[in-house]
Amino acid sequence: MLVVGVKFKQSGKTYFFDPEELSLKEGDKVIVKSNKGLEIGKVVLVDKQIDENSFNNQINPVIRLASDDDLRKDYLNKIDAKEAIKVCQEKADKLNLKMKVVDGEFTFDRSKLILSFLANKRIDFRTLVKELAIIYKNRIELRQIGVRDHAKILDCHGICGCKCCCSRFLNDFSPLSVKMAKEQNITLDPAKISGICGRLMCCISYEYDSYKEIKKIMPKQGQKVETVDGQGVVMENNYVNEHCKVRVHLEEDDEDIEKYYCYKDLEILN
C-alpha cells in the first residue's frame, strides 16, 4: 500500500499513515491519530510503498491537512506546554522530589500532557500526577529520561561546531564504548571525546566498523615488511588514508629513513 511518512519532531522517528484520498507533498502539516491521541506532524515522505502485512500495528489514516486554525492551536499548545514545565517543577519542589523537568508537550487535542524529567534514581511521582491532573483536567504522563535524551531536547552544538547529531537526525542511541575510541587512535581525554550530555560522542561509532575492517588488513605496528626501498619495520599506521609509516634501512647509503607507503604496496614478512 502507498503511505506517507510523518514526523512529530525534527529528529524524531518517522511514522507511516494512509493518506487515503488526500494529495500530500513533503513539508505539509497534517493531523493524524497516533497512540498518544490526535497529533500534528510534518510529512517527510510521500508515495512510500510498504507491505502492510509487515506491520504489527494498524496503519492509521491521515485525518486532514492542518488548517490555519490547527497551526494556531498547535502554537498555543507549545506555549502552554512550556508553562506546564514550570508548574510541574514547582509542584515537584514542594513535594521534595529530586527531579528536573526538562520538556513538556500536549497532544494536539490536549487529551494528554507528557512531561519528561531527569533524576538520579526512580521517583515516586503519583502524588505529583494527581495534583497536575487537577490543574489540567486531562491525562498526565511523566517520563524519566537519560542525559542523552536531554541533549537531544536541548538542540545544542557540539565541539565540532555543528548541531548535535542527536538533535539533527539520530532516532535511536547506539551503544558506545571507550574501545571504539581506542580502535580509531582517538585521544582518550574525556573532554575531547564527550558530548554535551557528558557521555561518549555518538560520532565515535560512525567509522568504527571501517577501522575494524582496515585494521585486519593493514600490517601491525612493529611488523617487518618489504617495501620498494627495501625491508623495514612499521612504525605507525594512518587508517584514514591507509598508509603505513615504515622505517627502512637503505643498504647503499647505510642509513635509516622513515617514509609513508600505501599498505597495498607492502609485503608482510613472517
mmCIF file of N, CA and C in Angstrom, residues 54-125:
data_model
loop_
_atom_site.group_PDB
_atom_site.id
_atom_site.type_symbol
_atom_site.label_atom_id
_atom_site.label_comp_id
_atom_site.label_asym_id
_atom_site.label_seq_id
_atom_site.Cartn_x
_atom_site.Cartn_y
_atom_site.Cartn_z
ATOM 1 N N SER A 54 3.668 -6.485 6.952
ATOM 2 C CA SER A 54 4.919 -6.465 7.730
ATOM 3 C C SER A 54 4.808 -5.591 8.976
ATOM 4 N N PHE A 55 3.683 -4.917 9.156
ATOM 5 C CA PHE A 55 3.474 -4.051 10.310
ATOM 6 C C PHE A 55 2.546 -4.726 11.306
ATOM 7 N N ASN A 56 2.962 -4.695 12.568
ATOM 8 C CA ASN A 56 2.148 -5.290 13.625
ATOM 9 C C ASN A 56 0.926 -4.429 13.940
ATOM 10 N N ASN A 57 1.125 -3.112 13.849
ATOM 11 C CA ASN A 57 0.043 -2.197 14.184
ATOM 12 C C ASN A 57 -0.704 -1.762 12.925
ATOM 13 N N GLN A 58 -1.929 -1.354 13.120
ATOM 14 C CA GLN A 58 -2.744 -0.878 12.010
ATOM 15 C C GLN A 58 -2.211 0.453 11.501
ATOM 16 N N ILE A 59 -2.238 0.633 10.174
ATOM 17 C CA ILE A 59 -1.823 1.899 9.580
ATOM 18 C C ILE A 59 -3.007 2.864 9.651
ATOM 19 N N ASN A 60 -2.896 3.872 10.497
ATOM 20 C CA ASN A 60 -3.988 4.832 10.650
ATOM 21 C C ASN A 60 -4.007 5.829 9.488
ATOM 22 N N PRO A 61 -5.165 6.381 9.181
ATOM 23 C CA PRO A 61 -5.251 7.352 8.086
ATOM 24 C C PRO A 61 -4.850 8.755 8.532
ATOM 25 N N VAL A 62 -4.425 9.560 7.567
ATOM 26 C CA VAL A 62 -4.252 10.992 7.813
ATOM 27 C C VAL A 62 -5.655 11.591 7.883
ATOM 28 N N ILE A 63 -5.955 12.309 8.940
ATOM 29 C CA ILE A 63 -7.306 12.847 9.119
ATOM 30 C C ILE A 63 -7.554 14.032 8.188
ATOM 31 N N ARG A 64 -6.585 14.967 8.145
ATOM 32 C CA ARG A 64 -6.756 16.135 7.273
ATOM 33 C C ARG A 64 -5.452 16.926 7.205
ATOM 34 N N LEU A 65 -5.405 17.805 6.233
ATOM 35 C CA LEU A 65 -4.334 18.792 6.190
ATOM 36 C C LEU A 65 -4.557 19.789 7.324
ATOM 37 N N ALA A 66 -3.495 20.219 7.952
ATOM 38 C CA ALA A 66 -3.641 21.176 9.046
ATOM 39 C C ALA A 66 -4.065 22.540 8.500
ATOM 40 N N SER A 67 -5.087 23.094 9.090
ATOM 41 C CA SER A 67 -5.577 24.416 8.690
ATOM 42 C C SER A 67 -4.827 25.496 9.473
ATOM 43 N N ASP A 68 -5.115 26.748 9.149
ATOM 44 C CA ASP A 68 -4.502 27.862 9.887
ATOM 45 C C ASP A 68 -4.913 27.809 11.358
ATOM 46 N N ASP A 69 -6.168 27.429 11.600
ATOM 47 C CA ASP A 69 -6.635 27.309 12.988
ATOM 48 C C ASP A 69 -5.893 26.190 13.717
ATOM 49 N N ASP A 70 -5.623 25.087 12.993
ATOM 50 C CA ASP A 70 -4.878 23.981 13.594
ATOM 51 C C ASP A 70 -3.459 24.425 13.970
ATOM 52 N N LEU A 71 -2.831 25.156 13.074
ATOM 53 C CA LEU A 71 -1.463 25.627 13.326
ATOM 54 C C LEU A 71 -1.446 26.598 14.507
ATOM 55 N N ARG A 72 -2.470 27.422 14.590
ATOM 56 C CA ARG A 72 -2.552 28.369 15.698
ATOM 57 C C ARG A 72 -2.742 27.617 17.011
ATOM 58 N N LYS A 73 -3.583 26.596 16.987
ATOM 59 C CA LYS A 73 -3.814 25.794 18.189
ATOM 60 C C LYS A 73 -2.539 25.083 18.613
ATOM 61 N N ASP A 74 -1.789 24.560 17.634
ATOM 62 C CA ASP A 74 -0.524 23.888 17.938
ATOM 63 C C ASP A 74 0.459 24.857 18.581
ATOM 64 N N TYR A 75 0.496 26.082 18.070
ATOM 65 C CA TYR A 75 1.382 27.112 18.624
ATOM 66 C C TYR A 75 1.020 27.405 20.082
ATOM 67 N N LEU A 76 -0.258 27.541 20.352
ATOM 68 C CA LEU A 76 -0.708 27.814 21.727
ATOM 69 C C LEU A 76 -0.431 26.621 22.636
ATOM 70 N N ASN A 77 -0.574 25.412 22.105
ATOM 71 C CA ASN A 77 -0.266 24.215 22.893
ATOM 72 C C ASN A 77 1.190 24.216 23.334
ATOM 73 N N LYS A 78 2.063 24.635 22.434
ATOM 74 C CA LYS A 78 3.506 24.665 22.751
ATOM 75 C C LYS A 78 3.799 25.695 23.841
ATOM 76 N N ILE A 79 3.118 26.825 23.770
ATOM 77 C CA ILE A 79 3.296 27.854 24.809
ATOM 78 C C ILE A 79 2.806 27.327 26.157
ATOM 79 N N ASP A 80 1.637 26.685 26.153
ATOM 80 C CA ASP A 80 1.079 26.142 27.402
ATOM 81 C C ASP A 80 1.964 25.020 27.956
ATOM 82 N N ALA A 81 2.593 24.251 27.059
ATOM 83 C CA ALA A 81 3.457 23.158 27.499
ATOM 84 C C ALA A 81 4.679 23.700 28.236
ATOM 85 N N LYS A 82 5.220 24.825 27.742
ATOM 86 C CA LYS A 82 6.367 25.447 28.420
ATOM 87 C C LYS A 82 5.966 25.913 29.821
ATOM 88 N N GLU A 83 4.764 26.450 29.936
ATOM 89 C CA GLU A 83 4.272 26.877 31.240
ATOM 90 C C GLU A 83 4.057 25.671 32.145
ATOM 91 N N ALA A 84 3.595 24.559 31.561
ATOM 92 C CA ALA A 84 3.361 23.340 32.336
ATOM 93 C C ALA A 84 4.668 22.798 32.917
ATOM 94 N N ILE A 85 5.778 22.989 32.217
ATOM 95 C CA ILE A 85 7.083 22.560 32.729
ATOM 96 C C ILE A 85 7.387 23.289 34.030
ATOM 97 N N LYS A 86 7.149 24.598 34.036
ATOM 98 C CA LYS A 86 7.400 25.405 35.245
ATOM 99 C C LYS A 86 6.483 24.969 36.388
ATOM 100 N N VAL A 87 5.200 24.761 36.057
ATOM 101 C CA VAL A 87 4.236 24.354 37.092
ATOM 102 C C VAL A 87 4.639 23.011 37.682
ATOM 103 N N CYS A 88 5.007 22.080 36.827
ATOM 104 C CA CYS A 88 5.389 20.746 37.290
ATOM 105 C C CYS A 88 6.628 20.815 38.182
ATOM 106 N N GLN A 89 7.599 21.649 37.787
ATOM 107 C CA GLN A 89 8.823 21.762 38.590
ATOM 108 C C GLN A 89 8.524 22.354 39.963
ATOM 109 N N GLU A 90 7.659 23.358 39.989
ATOM 110 C CA GLU A 90 7.284 23.971 41.275
ATOM 111 C C GLU A 90 6.589 22.961 42.175
ATOM 112 N N LYS A 91 5.683 22.174 41.611
ATOM 113 C CA LYS A 91 4.975 21.160 42.390
ATOM 114 C C LYS A 91 5.948 20.090 42.891
ATOM 115 N N ALA A 92 6.882 19.699 42.029
ATOM 116 C CA ALA A 92 7.860 18.676 42.403
ATOM 117 C C ALA A 92 8.747 19.168 43.542
ATOM 118 N N ASP A 93 9.148 20.437 43.484
ATOM 119 C CA ASP A 93 9.990 21.003 44.536
ATOM 120 C C ASP A 93 9.252 21.038 45.882
ATOM 121 N N LYS A 94 7.968 21.381 45.834
ATOM 122 C CA LYS A 94 7.184 21.424 47.067
ATOM 123 C C LYS A 94 7.013 20.033 47.677
ATOM 124 N N LEU A 95 7.016 19.014 46.791
ATOM 125 C CA LEU A 95 6.884 17.629 47.263
ATOM 126 C C LEU A 95 8.244 17.002 47.566
ATOM 127 N N ASN A 96 9.298 17.825 47.474
ATOM 128 C CA ASN A 96 10.676 17.366 47.740
ATOM 129 C C ASN A 96 11.088 16.203 46.832
ATOM 130 N N LEU A 97 10.641 16.263 45.595
ATOM 131 C CA LEU A 97 11.038 15.247 44.622
ATOM 132 C C LEU A 97 12.301 15.707 43.912
ATOM 133 N N LYS A 98 13.343 14.915 43.974
ATOM 134 C CA LYS A 98 14.634 15.272 43.375
ATOM 135 C C LYS A 98 14.593 14.975 41.871
ATOM 136 N N MET A 99 13.978 15.887 41.140
ATOM 137 C CA MET A 99 13.846 15.704 39.707
ATOM 138 C C MET A 99 13.905 17.061 39.014
ATOM 139 N N LYS A 100 14.354 17.033 37.757
ATOM 140 C CA LYS A 100 14.422 18.254 36.955
ATOM 141 C C LYS A 100 13.551 18.059 35.727
ATOM 142 N N VAL A 101 12.488 18.828 35.626
ATOM 143 C CA VAL A 101 11.574 18.731 34.482
ATOM 144 C C VAL A 101 12.195 19.488 33.313
ATOM 145 N N VAL A 102 12.406 18.798 32.187
ATOM 146 C CA VAL A 102 13.153 19.401 31.073
ATOM 147 C C VAL A 102 12.333 19.567 29.798
ATOM 148 N N ASP A 103 11.195 18.918 29.704
ATOM 149 C CA ASP A 103 10.423 19.038 28.471
ATOM 150 C C ASP A 103 8.956 18.726 28.735
ATOM 151 N N GLY A 104 8.098 19.288 27.908
ATOM 152 C CA GLY A 104 6.675 19.030 28.031
ATOM 153 C C GLY A 104 5.977 19.213 26.701
ATOM 154 N N GLU A 105 4.919 18.485 26.498
ATOM 155 C CA GLU A 105 4.139 18.625 25.265
ATOM 156 C C GLU A 105 2.700 18.178 25.493
ATOM 157 N N PHE A 106 1.787 18.891 24.879
ATOM 158 C CA PHE A 106 0.386 18.494 24.834
ATOM 159 C C PHE A 106 0.143 17.771 23.523
ATOM 160 N N THR A 107 -0.686 16.736 23.550
ATOM 161 C CA THR A 107 -1.164 16.207 22.275
ATOM 162 C C THR A 107 -2.037 17.290 21.649
ATOM 163 N N PHE A 108 -2.226 17.188 20.339
ATOM 164 C CA PHE A 108 -2.946 18.248 19.633
ATOM 165 C C PHE A 108 -4.330 18.486 20.224
ATOM 166 N N ASP A 109 -5.010 17.396 20.603
ATOM 167 C CA ASP A 109 -6.361 17.541 21.162
ATOM 168 C C ASP A 109 -6.368 17.799 22.667
ATOM 169 N N ARG A 110 -5.147 17.943 23.226
ATOM 170 C CA ARG A 110 -4.964 18.235 24.659
ATOM 171 C C ARG A 110 -5.565 17.148 25.556
ATOM 172 N N SER A 111 -5.652 15.939 25.031
ATOM 173 C CA SER A 111 -6.152 14.836 25.850
ATOM 174 C C SER A 111 -5.075 14.332 26.796
ATOM 175 N N LYS A 112 -3.825 14.672 26.505
ATOM 176 C CA LYS A 112 -2.724 14.190 27.332
ATOM 177 C C LYS A 112 -1.622 15.239 27.412
ATOM 178 N N LEU A 113 -1.042 15.361 28.603
ATOM 179 C CA LEU A 113 0.129 16.202 28.830
ATOM 180 C C LEU A 113 1.299 15.290 29.177
ATOM 181 N N ILE A 114 2.350 15.354 28.372
ATOM 182 C CA ILE A 114 3.509 14.488 28.568
ATOM 183 C C ILE A 114 4.676 15.339 29.046
ATOM 184 N N LEU A 115 5.227 14.992 30.193
ATOM 185 C CA LEU A 115 6.346 15.737 30.787
ATOM 186 C C LEU A 115 7.543 14.808 30.975
ATOM 187 N N SER A 116 8.704 15.276 30.569
ATOM 188 C CA SER A 116 9.939 14.491 30.692
ATOM 189 C C SER A 116 10.827 15.106 31.764
ATOM 190 N N PHE A 117 11.484 14.246 32.542
ATOM 191 C CA PHE A 117 12.320 14.758 33.625
ATOM 192 C C PHE A 117 13.592 13.934 33.796
ATOM 193 N N LEU A 118 14.573 14.556 34.430
ATOM 194 C CA LEU A 118 15.826 13.896 34.778
ATOM 195 C C LEU A 118 15.837 13.627 36.273
ATOM 196 N N ALA A 119 16.407 12.497 36.665
ATOM 197 C CA ALA A 119 16.543 12.152 38.085
ATOM 198 C C ALA A 119 17.631 11.096 38.228
ATOM 199 N N ASN A 120 18.302 11.126 39.370
ATOM 200 C CA ASN A 120 19.386 10.171 39.607
ATOM 201 C C ASN A 120 18.873 8.795 40.008
ATOM 202 N N LYS A 121 17.633 8.712 40.410
ATOM 203 C CA LYS A 121 17.049 7.425 40.811
ATOM 204 C C LYS A 121 15.564 7.438 40.479
ATOM 205 N N ARG A 122 14.907 6.326 40.727
ATOM 206 C CA ARG A 122 13.474 6.230 40.458
ATOM 207 C C ARG A 122 12.700 7.174 41.387
ATOM 208 N N ILE A 123 11.674 7.795 40.830
ATOM 209 C CA ILE A 123 10.883 8.768 41.577
ATOM 210 C C ILE A 123 9.441 8.273 41.714
ATOM 211 N N ASP A 124 8.916 8.382 42.922
ATOM 212 C CA ASP A 124 7.502 8.079 43.146
ATOM 213 C C ASP A 124 6.726 9.375 42.914
ATOM 214 N N PHE A 125 6.184 9.529 41.704
ATOM 215 C CA PHE A 125 5.535 10.796 41.353
ATOM 216 C C PHE A 125 4.010 10.682 41.310
#
